[in-house]
mmCIF file of C-alpha atoms in Angstrom:
data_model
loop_
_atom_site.group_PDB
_atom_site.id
_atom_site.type_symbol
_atom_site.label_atom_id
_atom_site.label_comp_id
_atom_site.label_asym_id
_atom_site.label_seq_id
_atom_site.Cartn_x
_atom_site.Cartn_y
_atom_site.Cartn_z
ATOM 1 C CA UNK N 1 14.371 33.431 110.649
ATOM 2 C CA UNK N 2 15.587 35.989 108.441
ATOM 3 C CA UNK N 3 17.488 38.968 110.589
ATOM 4 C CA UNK N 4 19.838 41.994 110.039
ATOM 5 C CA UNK N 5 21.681 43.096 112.754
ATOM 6 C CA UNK N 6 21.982 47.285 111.634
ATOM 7 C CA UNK N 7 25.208 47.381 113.912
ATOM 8 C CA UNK N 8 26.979 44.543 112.190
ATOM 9 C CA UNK N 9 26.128 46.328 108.490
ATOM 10 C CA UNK N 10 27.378 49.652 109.621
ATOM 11 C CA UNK N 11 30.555 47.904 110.823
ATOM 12 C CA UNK N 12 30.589 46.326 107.404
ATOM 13 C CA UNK N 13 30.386 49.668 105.812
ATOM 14 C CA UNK N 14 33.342 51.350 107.929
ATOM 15 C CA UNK N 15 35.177 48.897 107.186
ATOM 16 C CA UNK N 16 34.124 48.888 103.267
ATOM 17 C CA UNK N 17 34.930 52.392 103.723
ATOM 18 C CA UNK N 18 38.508 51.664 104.859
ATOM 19 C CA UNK N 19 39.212 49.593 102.483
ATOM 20 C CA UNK N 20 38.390 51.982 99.815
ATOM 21 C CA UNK N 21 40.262 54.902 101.257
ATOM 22 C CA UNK N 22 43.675 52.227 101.375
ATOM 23 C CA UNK N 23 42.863 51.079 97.673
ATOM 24 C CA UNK N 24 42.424 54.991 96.777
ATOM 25 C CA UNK N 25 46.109 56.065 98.480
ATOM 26 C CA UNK N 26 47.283 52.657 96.703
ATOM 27 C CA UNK N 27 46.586 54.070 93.260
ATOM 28 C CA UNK N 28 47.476 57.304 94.176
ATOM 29 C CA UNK N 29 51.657 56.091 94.935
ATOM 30 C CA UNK N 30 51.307 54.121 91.846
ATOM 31 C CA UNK N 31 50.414 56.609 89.665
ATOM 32 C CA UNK N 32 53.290 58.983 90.060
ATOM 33 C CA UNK N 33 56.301 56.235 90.564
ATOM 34 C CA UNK N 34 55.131 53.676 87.629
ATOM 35 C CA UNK N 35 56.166 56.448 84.825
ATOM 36 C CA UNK N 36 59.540 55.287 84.064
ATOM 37 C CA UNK N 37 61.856 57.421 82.076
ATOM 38 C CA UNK N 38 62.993 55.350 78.958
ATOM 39 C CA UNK N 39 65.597 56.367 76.830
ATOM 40 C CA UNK N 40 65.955 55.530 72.703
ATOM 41 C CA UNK N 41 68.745 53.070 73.650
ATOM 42 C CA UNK N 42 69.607 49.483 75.377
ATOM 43 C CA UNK N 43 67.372 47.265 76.889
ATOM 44 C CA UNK N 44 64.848 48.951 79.293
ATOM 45 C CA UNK N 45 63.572 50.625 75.577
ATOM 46 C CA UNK N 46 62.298 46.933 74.447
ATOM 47 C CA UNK N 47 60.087 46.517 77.703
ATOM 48 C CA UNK N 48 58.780 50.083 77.731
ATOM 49 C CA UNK N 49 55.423 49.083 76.204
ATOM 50 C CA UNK N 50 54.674 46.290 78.240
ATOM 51 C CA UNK N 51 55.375 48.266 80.986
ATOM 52 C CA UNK N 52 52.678 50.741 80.461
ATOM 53 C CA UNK N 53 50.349 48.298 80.028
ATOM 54 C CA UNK N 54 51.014 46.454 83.017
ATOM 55 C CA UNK N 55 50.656 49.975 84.885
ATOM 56 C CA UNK N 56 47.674 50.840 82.626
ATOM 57 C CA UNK N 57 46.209 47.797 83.666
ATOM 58 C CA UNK N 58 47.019 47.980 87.684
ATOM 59 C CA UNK N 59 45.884 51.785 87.789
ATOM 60 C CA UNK N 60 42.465 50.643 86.280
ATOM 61 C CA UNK N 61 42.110 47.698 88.576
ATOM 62 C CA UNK N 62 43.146 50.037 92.079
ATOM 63 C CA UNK N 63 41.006 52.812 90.916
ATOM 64 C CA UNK N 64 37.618 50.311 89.978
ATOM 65 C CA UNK N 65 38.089 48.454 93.121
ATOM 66 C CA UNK N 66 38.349 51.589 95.361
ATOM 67 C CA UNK N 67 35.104 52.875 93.547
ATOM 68 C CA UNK N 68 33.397 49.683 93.821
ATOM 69 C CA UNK N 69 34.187 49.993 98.195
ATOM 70 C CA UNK N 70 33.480 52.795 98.364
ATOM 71 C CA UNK N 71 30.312 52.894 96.719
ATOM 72 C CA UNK N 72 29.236 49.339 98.660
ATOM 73 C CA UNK N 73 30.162 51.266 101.931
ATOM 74 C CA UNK N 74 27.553 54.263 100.683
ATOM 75 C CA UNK N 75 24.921 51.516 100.399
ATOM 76 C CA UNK N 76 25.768 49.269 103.362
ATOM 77 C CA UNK N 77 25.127 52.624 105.119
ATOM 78 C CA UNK N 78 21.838 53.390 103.620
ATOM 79 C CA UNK N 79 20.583 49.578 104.800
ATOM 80 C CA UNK N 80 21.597 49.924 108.184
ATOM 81 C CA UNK N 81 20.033 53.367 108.084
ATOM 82 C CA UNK N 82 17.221 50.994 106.781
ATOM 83 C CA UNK N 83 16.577 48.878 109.060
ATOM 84 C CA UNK N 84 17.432 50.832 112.062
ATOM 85 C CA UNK N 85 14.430 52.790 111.237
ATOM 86 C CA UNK N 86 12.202 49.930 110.312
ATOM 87 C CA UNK N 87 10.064 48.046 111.971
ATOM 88 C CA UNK N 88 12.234 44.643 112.308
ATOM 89 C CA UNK N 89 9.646 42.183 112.481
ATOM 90 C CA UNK N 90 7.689 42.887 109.524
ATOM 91 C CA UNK N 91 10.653 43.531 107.115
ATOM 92 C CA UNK N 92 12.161 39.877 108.172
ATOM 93 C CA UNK N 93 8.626 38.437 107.121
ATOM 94 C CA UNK N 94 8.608 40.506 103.932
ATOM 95 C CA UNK N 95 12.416 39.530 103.085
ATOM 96 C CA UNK N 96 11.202 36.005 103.892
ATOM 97 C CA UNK N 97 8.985 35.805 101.489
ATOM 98 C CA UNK N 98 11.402 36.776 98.894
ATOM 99 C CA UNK N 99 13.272 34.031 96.739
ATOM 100 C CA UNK N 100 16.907 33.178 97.845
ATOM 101 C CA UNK N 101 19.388 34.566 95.051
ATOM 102 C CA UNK N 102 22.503 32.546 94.385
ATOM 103 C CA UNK N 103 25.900 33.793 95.212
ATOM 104 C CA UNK N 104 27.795 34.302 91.838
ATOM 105 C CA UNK N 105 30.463 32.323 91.189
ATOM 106 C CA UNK N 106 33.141 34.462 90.371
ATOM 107 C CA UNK N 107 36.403 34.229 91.913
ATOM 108 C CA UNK N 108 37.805 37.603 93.371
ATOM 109 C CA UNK N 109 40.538 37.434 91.632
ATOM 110 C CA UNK N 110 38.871 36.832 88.493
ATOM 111 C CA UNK N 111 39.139 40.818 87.380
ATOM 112 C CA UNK N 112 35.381 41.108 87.217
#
């Protein structure tokens, strides 16, 4: 039988929550130590572009996966607000009813 334990989400959600806040202070030390000064001269001038890329890139990726916690921790809050104030037993045989969903199969670390 279908069951969600309200206690268990909101534990998910804190802990979506501090997840986002880490990924957030993440993005926040790379963003002022990943400027490098470059000068017209010597080596460090030939990588300059890929380095702002790569630091382009990683600022995108830390800022979309601290939104994308911290919005899931919003709505993991809202379900356990949910279904603590539900009436258990006849959202379980609703959600039963329902048609199971397959997981996608996208790896983490895929960048989607």
């Amino acid at each position: 039988m279908f069951k969600v334990d309200p206690v268990a989400v909101i534990a998910a959600a804190e802990s979506f929550e501090v997840s986002a806040n880490c990924l957030a202070k993440a993005a926040q030390y790379h963003r002022a130590p990943s400027q490098l000064e470059f000068f017209d001269k010597g080596l460090i001038r030939r990588i300059e572009d890929s380095h702002q890329e790569f630091a382009g890139l990683l600022q995108a990726r830390l800022d979309g996966a601290a939104a994308a916690l911290k919005a899931s921790a919003e709505e993991l809050g809202r379900v356990a607000t949910f279904y603590s104030q539900t009436d258990l037993a006849a959202a379980a045989r609703v959600d039963a009813t329902l048609p199971a969903v397959e997981r996608a199969d996208h790896s983490p670390w895929s960048g989607r």
